[in-house]
PDB file of C-alpha atoms in Angstrom:
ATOM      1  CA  UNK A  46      11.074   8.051   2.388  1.00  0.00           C
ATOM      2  CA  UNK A  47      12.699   6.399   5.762  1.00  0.00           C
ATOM      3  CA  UNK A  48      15.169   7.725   8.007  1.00  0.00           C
ATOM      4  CA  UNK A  49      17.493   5.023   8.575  1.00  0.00           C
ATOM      5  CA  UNK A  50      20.612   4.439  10.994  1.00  0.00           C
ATOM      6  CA  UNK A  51      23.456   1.885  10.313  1.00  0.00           C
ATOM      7  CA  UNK A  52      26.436   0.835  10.623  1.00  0.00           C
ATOM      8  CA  UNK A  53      29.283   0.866   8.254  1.00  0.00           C
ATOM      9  CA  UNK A  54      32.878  -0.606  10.097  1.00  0.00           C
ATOM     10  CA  UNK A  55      32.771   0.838  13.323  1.00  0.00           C
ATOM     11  CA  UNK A  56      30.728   4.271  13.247  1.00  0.00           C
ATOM     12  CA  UNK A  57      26.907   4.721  13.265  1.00  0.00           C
ATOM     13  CA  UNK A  58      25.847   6.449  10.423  1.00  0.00           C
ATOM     14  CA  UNK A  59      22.215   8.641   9.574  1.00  0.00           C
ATOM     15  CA  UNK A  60      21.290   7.799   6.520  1.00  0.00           C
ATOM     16  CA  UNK A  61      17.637   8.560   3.790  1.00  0.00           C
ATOM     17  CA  UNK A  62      16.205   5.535   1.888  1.00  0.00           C
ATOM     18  CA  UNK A  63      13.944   6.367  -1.175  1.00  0.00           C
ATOM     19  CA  UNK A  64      11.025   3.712  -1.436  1.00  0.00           C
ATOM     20  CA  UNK A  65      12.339   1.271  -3.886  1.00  0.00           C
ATOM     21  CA  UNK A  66      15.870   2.440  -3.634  1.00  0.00           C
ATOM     22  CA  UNK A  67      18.474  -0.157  -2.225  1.00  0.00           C
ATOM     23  CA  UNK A  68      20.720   2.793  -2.181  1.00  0.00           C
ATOM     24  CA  UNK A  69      21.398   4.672   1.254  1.00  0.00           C
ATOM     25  CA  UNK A  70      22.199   8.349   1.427  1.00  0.00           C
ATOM     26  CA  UNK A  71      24.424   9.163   4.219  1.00  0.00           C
ATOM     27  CA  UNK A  72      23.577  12.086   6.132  1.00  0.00           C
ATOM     28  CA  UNK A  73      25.770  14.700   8.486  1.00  0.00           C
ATOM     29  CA  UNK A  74      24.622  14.207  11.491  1.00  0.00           C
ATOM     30  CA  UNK A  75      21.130  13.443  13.055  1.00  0.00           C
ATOM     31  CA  UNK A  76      17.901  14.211  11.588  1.00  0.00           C
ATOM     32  CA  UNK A  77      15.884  14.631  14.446  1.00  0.00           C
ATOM     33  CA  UNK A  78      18.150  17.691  15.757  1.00  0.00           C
ATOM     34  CA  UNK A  79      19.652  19.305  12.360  1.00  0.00           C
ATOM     35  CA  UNK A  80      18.642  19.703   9.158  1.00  0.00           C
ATOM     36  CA  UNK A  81      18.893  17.126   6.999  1.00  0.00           C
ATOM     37  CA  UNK A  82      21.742  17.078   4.864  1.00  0.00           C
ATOM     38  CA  UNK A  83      23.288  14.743   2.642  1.00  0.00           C
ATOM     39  CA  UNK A  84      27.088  13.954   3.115  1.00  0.00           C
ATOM     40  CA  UNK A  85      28.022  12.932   0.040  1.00  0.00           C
ATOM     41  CA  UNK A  86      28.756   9.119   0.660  1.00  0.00           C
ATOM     42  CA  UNK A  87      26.556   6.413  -0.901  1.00  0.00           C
ATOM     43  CA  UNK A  88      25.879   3.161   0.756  1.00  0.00           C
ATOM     44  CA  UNK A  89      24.245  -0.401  -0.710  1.00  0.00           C
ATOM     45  CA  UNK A  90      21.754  -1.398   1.682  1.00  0.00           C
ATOM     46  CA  UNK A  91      22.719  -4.497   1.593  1.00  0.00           C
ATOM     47  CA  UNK A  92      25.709  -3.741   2.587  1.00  0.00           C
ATOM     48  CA  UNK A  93      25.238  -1.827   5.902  1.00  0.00           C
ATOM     49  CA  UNK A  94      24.289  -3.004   9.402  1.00  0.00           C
ATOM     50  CA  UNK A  95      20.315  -1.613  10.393  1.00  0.00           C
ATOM     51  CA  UNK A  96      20.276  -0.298  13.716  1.00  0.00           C
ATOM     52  CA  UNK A  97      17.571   1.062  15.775  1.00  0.00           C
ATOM     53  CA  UNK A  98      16.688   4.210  13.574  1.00  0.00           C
ATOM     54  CA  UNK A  99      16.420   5.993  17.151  1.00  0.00           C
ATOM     55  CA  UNK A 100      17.986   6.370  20.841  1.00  0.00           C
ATOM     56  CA  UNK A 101      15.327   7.871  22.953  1.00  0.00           C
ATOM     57  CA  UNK A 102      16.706  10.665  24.683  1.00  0.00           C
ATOM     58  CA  UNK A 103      14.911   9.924  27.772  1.00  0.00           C
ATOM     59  CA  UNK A 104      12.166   6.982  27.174  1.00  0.00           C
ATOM     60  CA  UNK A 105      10.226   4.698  25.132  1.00  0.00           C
ATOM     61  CA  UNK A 106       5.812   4.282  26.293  1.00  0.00           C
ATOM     62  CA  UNK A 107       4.444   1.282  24.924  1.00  0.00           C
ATOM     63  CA  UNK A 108       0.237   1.370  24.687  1.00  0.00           C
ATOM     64  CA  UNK A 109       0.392  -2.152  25.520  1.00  0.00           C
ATOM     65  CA  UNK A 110      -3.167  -2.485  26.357  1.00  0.00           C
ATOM     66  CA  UNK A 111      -4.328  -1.004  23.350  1.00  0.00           C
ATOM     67  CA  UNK A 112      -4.507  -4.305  21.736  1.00  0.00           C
ATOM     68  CA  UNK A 113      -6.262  -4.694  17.998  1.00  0.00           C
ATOM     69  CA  UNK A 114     -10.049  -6.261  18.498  1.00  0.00           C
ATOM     70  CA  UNK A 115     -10.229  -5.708  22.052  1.00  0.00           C
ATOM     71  CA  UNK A 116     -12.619  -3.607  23.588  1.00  0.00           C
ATOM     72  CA  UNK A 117     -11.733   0.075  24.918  1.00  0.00           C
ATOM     73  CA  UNK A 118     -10.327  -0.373  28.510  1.00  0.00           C
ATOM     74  CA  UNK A 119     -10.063   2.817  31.168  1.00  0.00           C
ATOM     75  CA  UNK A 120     -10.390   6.243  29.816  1.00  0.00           C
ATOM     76  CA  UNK A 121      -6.694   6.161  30.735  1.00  0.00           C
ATOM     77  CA  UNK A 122      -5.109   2.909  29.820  1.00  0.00           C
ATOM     78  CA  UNK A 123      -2.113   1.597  31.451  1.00  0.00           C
ATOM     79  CA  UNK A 124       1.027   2.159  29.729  1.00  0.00           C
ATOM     80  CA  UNK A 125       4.798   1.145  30.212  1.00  0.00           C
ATOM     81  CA  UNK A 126       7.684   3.099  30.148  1.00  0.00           C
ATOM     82  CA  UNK A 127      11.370   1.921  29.195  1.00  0.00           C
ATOM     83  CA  UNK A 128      14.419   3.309  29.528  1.00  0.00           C
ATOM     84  CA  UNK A 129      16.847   4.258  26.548  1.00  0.00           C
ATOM     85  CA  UNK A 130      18.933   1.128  27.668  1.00  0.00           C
ATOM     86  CA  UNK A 131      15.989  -1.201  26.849  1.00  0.00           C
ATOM     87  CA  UNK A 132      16.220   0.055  23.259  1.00  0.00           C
ATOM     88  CA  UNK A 133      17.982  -2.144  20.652  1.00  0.00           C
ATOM     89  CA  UNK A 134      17.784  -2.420  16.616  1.00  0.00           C
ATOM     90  CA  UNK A 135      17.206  -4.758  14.267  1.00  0.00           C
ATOM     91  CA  UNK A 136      19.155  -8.742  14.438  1.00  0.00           C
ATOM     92  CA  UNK A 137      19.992  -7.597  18.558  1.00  0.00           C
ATOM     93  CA  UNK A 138      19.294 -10.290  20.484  1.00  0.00           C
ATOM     94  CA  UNK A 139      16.899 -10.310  23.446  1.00  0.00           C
ATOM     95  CA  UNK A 140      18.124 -11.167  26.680  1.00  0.00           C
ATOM     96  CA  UNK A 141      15.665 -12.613  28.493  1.00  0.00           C
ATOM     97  CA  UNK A 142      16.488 -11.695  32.545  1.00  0.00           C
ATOM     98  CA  UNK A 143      17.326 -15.381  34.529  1.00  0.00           C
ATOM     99  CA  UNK A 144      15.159 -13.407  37.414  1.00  0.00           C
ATOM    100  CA  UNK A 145      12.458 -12.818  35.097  1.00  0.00           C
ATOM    101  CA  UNK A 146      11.070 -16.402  35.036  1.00  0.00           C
ATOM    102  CA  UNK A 147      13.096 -17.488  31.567  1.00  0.00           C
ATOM    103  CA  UNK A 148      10.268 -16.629  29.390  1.00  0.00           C
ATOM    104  CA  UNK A 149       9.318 -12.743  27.790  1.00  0.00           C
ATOM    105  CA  UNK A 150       5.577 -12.351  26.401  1.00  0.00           C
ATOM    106  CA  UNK A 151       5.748  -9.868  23.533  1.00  0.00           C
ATOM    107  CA  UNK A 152       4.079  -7.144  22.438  1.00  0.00           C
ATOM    108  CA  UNK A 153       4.695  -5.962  18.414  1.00  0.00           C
ATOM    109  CA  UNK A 154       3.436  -2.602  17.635  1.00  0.00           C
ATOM    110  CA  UNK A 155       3.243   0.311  15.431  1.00  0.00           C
ATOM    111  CA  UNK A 156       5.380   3.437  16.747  1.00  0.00           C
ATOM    112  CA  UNK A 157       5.603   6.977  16.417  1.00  0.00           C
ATOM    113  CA  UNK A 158       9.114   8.659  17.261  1.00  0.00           C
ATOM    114  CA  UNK A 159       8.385  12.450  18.483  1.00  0.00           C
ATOM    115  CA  UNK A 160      10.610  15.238  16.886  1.00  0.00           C
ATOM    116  CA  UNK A 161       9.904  18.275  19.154  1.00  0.00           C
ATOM    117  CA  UNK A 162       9.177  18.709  22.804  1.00  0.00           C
ATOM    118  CA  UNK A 163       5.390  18.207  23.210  1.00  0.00           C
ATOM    119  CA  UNK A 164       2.949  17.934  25.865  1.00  0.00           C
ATOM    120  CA  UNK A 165      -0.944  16.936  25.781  1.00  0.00           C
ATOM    121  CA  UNK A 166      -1.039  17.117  21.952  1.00  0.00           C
ATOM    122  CA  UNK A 167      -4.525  16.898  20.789  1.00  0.00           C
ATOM    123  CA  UNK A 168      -5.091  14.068  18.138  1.00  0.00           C
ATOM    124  CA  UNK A 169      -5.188  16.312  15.279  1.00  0.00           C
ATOM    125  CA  UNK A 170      -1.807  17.614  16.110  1.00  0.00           C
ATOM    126  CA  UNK A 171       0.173  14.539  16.284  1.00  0.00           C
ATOM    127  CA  UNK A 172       1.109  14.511  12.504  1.00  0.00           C
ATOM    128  CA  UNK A 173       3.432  17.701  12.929  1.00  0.00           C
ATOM    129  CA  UNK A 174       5.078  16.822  16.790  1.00  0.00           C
ATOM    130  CA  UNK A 175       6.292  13.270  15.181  1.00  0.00           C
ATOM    131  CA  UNK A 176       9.027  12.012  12.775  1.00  0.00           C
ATOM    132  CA  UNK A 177       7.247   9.246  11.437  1.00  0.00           C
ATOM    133  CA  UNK A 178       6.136   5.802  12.464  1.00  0.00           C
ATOM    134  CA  UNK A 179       8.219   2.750  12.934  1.00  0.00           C
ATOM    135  CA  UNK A 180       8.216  -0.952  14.567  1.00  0.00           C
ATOM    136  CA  UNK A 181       8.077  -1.277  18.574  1.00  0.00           C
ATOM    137  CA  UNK A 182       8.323  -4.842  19.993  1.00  0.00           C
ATOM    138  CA  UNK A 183       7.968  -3.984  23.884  1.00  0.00           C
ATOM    139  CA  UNK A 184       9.007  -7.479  25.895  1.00  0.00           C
ATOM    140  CA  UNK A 185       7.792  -8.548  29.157  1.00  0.00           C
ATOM    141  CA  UNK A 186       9.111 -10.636  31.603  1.00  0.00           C
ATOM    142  CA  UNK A 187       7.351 -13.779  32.169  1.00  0.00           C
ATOM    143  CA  UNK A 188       7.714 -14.055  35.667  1.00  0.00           C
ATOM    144  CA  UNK A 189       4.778 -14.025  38.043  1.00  0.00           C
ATOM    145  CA  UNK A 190       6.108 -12.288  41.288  1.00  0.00           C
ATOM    146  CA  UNK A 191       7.652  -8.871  39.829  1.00  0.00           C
ATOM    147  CA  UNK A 192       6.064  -5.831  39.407  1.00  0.00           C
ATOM    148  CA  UNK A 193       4.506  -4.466  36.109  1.00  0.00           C
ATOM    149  CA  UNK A 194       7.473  -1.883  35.453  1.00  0.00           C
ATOM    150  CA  UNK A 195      10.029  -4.537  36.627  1.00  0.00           C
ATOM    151  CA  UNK A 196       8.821  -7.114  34.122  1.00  0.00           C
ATOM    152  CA  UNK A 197       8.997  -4.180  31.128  1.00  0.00           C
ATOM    153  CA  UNK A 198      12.004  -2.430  31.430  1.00  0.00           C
ATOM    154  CA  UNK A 199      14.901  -4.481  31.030  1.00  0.00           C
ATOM    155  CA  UNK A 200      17.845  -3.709  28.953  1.00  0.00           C
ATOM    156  CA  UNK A 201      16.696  -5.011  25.534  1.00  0.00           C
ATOM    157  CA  UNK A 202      13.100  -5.052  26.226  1.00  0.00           C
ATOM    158  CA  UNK A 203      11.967  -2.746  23.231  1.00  0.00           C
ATOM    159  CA  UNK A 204      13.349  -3.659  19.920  1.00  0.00           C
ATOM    160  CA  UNK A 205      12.785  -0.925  17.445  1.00  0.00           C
ATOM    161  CA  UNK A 206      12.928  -0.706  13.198  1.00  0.00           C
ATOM    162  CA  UNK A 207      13.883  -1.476  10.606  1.00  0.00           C
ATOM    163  CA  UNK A 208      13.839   2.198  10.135  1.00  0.00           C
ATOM    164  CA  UNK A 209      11.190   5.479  10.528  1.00  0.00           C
ATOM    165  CA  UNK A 210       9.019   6.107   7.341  1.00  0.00           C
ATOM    166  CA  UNK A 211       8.210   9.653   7.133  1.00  0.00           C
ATOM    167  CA  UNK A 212       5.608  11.266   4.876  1.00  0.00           C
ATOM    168  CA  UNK A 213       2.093  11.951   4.385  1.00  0.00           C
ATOM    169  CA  UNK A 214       1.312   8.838   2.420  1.00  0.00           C
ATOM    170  CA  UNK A 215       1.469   6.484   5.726  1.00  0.00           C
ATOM    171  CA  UNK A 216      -1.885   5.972   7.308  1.00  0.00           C
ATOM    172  CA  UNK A 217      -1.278   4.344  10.527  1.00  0.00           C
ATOM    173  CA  UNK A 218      -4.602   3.640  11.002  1.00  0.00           C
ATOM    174  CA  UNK A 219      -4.915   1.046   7.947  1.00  0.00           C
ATOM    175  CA  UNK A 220      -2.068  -1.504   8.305  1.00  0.00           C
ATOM    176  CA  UNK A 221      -1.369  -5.098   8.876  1.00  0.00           C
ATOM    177  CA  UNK A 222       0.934  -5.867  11.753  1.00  0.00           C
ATOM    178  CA  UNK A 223       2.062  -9.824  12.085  1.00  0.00           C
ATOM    179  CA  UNK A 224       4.312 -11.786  14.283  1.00  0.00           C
ATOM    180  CA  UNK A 225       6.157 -15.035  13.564  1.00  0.00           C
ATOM    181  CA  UNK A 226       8.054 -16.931  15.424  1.00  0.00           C
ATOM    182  CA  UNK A 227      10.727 -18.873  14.086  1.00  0.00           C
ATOM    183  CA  UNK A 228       9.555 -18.995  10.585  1.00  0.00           C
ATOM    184  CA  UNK A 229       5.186 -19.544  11.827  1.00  0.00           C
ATOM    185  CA  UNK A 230       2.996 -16.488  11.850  1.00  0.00           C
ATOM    186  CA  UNK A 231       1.586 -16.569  15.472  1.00  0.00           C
ATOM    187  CA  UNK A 232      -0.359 -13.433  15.140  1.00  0.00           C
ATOM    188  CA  UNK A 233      -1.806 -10.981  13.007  1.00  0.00           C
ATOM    189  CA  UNK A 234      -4.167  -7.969  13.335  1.00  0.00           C
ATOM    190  CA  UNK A 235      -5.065  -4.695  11.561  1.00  0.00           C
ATOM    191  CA  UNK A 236      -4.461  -1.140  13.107  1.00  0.00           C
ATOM    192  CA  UNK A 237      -7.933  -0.236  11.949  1.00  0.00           C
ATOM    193  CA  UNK A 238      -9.275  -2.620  14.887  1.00  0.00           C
ATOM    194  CA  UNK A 239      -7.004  -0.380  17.659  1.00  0.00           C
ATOM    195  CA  UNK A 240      -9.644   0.556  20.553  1.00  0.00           C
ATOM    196  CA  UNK A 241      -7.952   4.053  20.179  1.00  0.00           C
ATOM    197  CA  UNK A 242      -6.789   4.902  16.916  1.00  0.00           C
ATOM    198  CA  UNK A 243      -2.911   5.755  16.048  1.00  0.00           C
ATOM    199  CA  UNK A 244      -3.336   9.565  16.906  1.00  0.00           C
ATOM    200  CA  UNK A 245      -5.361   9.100  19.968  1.00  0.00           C
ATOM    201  CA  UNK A 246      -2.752   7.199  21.843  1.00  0.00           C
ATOM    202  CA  UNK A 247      -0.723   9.041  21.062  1.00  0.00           C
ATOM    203  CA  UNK A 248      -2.689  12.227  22.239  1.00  0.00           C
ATOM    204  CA  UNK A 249      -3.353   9.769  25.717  1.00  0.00           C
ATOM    205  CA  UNK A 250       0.713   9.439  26.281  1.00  0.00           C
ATOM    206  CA  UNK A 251       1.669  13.098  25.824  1.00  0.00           C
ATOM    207  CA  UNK A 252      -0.962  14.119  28.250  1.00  0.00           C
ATOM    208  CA  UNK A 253       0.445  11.377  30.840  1.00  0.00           C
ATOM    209  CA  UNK A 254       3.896  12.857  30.407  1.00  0.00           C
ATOM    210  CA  UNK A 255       5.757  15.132  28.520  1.00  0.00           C
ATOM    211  CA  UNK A 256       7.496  13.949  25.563  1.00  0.00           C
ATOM    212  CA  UNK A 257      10.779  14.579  24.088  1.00  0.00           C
ATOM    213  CA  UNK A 258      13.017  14.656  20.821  1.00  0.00           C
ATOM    214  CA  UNK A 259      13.441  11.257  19.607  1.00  0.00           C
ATOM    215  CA  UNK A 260      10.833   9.379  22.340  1.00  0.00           C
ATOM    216  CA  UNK A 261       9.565   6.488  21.107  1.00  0.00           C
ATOM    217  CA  UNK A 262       5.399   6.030  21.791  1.00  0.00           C
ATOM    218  CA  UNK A 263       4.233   2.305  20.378  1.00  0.00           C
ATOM    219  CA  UNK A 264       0.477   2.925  19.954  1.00  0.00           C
ATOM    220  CA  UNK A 265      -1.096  -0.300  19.726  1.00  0.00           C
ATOM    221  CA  UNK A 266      -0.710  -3.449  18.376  1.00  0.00           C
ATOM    222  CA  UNK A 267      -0.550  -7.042  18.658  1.00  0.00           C
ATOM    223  CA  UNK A 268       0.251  -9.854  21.857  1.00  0.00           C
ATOM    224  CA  UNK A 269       1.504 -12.883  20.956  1.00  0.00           C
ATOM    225  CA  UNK A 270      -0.525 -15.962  22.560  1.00  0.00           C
ATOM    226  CA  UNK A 271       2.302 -17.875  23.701  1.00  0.00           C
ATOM    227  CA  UNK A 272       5.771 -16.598  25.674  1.00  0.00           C
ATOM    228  CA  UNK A 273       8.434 -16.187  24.418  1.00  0.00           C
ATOM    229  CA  UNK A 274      12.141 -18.767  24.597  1.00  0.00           C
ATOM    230  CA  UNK A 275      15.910 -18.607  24.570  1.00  0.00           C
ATOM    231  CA  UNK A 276      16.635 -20.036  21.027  1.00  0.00           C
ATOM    232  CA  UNK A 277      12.890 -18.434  19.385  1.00  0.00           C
ATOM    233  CA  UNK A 278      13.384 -15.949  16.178  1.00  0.00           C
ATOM    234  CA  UNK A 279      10.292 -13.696  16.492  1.00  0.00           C
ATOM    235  CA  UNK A 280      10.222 -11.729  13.054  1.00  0.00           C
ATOM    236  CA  UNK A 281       7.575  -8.557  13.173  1.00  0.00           C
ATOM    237  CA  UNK A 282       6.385  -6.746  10.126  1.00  0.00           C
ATOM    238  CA  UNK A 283       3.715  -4.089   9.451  1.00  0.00           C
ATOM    239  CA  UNK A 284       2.523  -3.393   6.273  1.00  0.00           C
ATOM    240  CA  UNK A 285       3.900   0.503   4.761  1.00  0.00           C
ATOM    241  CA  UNK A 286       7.087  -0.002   7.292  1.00  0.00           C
ATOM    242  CA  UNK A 287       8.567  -2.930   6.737  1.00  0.00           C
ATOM    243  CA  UNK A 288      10.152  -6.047   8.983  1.00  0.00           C
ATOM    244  CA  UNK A 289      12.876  -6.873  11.456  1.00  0.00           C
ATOM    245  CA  UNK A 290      13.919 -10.297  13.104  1.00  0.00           C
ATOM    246  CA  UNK A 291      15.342 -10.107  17.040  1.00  0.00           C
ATOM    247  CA  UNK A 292      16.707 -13.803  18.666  1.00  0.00           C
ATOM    248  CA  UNK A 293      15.734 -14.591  22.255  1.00  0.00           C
ATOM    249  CA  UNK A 294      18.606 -15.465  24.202  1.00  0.00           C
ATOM    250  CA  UNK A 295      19.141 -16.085  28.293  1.00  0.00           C
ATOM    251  CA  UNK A 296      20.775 -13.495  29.965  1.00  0.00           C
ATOM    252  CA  UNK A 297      23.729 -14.136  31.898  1.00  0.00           C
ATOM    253  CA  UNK A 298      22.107 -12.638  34.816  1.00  0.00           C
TER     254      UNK A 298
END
């Protein structure tokens, strides 16, 4: 099943989508803090406007070091951390900074959202602090002379979707994730070749910093070899999840 949050008119709705069902089931309010409860009104998928399936109540950590088929790094990894404001959905467009050099290298991941307050969760634990696991694209500047946390935490600089597929039946630690940009695959890599696996980056992050109800943690995934321009489609996809397309555009500042 995935969690899903869209738009119908003008008000964001929660809504459940069975696998194989282009039929949304509108929800009362938000699963992450209630129970989940179906209001009633039907929706055609097709029909509704995907949105980022989560607002991080206080942040979003992107493993972006721990990169398929590279070798383990530190015993603690460098990690970035983005505000709420850099979180958009599916189809938002990127706004690359103009002080950020006019290019954005990206990083497409798999994510985990949390669903309870936890702190230094051991691996074998993560499966009942999270939601469910979803698509992180965490963007970087491309300039040369700003910091690391400048150049990753933009507004817009962590796209996250289609939606959060919860259940048992996902392994995180056997899917494809792949990267085109405008229409060429650029990159592709299997979570199976992660230095650390799904639940031990996890397990890494929470003992960096506690995390909260509806934080997003990308894990590990993918870089792409080449930046990133105003006027590039990148479309991500990961096997089990699904895919989402963001445009690149120049900021107006």
């Amino acid at each position: 099943m995935k969690i899903v949050r869209f738009r119908i008119d003008a008000n964001p709705i929660y809504g459940a989508l069975e696998d194989g069902s282009e039929q949304l089931v509108a929800l009362k309010g938000d699963p992450l803090f209630q129970k989940a409860e179906p209001s009633g009104q039907l929706y055609n998928l097709e029909e509704a406007r995907l949105l980022s399936p989560v607002i991080p109540r206080s942040k979003a950590v992107s493993c972006c070091a721990n990169l398929a088929g590279k070798a383990a790094g530190a015993e603690w990894p460098p990690v970035a951390i983005k505000p709420n404001t850099a979180v958009i959905g599916p189809d938002d467009p990127i706004a690359i900074p103009t002080w950020g050099g006019g290019t954005a290298r990206a990083f497409v991941g798999l994510a985990a959202v949390a669903k309870t307050i936890c702190k230094n969760v051991a691996p074998e634990q993560v499966g009942s602090v999270i939601a469910g696991w979803t698509i992180g694209v965490d963007f970087a500047s491309g300039g040369e002379d700003i910091s690391f946390s400048q150049a990753r935490a933009w507004d817009t600089s962590a796209a996250i979707g289609p939606w959060i597929v919860v259940g048992p039946g996902f392994n995180p630690d056997n899917v494809t994730i792949s990267a085109s940009v405008s229409g060429q695959e650029v990159a592709s890599a299997s979570s199976a070749d992660f230095p650390l696996n799904a639940a031990e980056a996890f397990a890494k992050v929470s003992a960096m910093m506690t995390l909260l109800p509806g934080d997003v943690v990308i894990v590990g995934g993918i870089e792409l070899p080449q930046p990133l321009r105003a006027g590039e489609r990148l479309e991500s996809a990961i096997t089990g999840v699904g895919q989402m397309e963001n445009m690149l555009v120049s900021a107006n500042r």
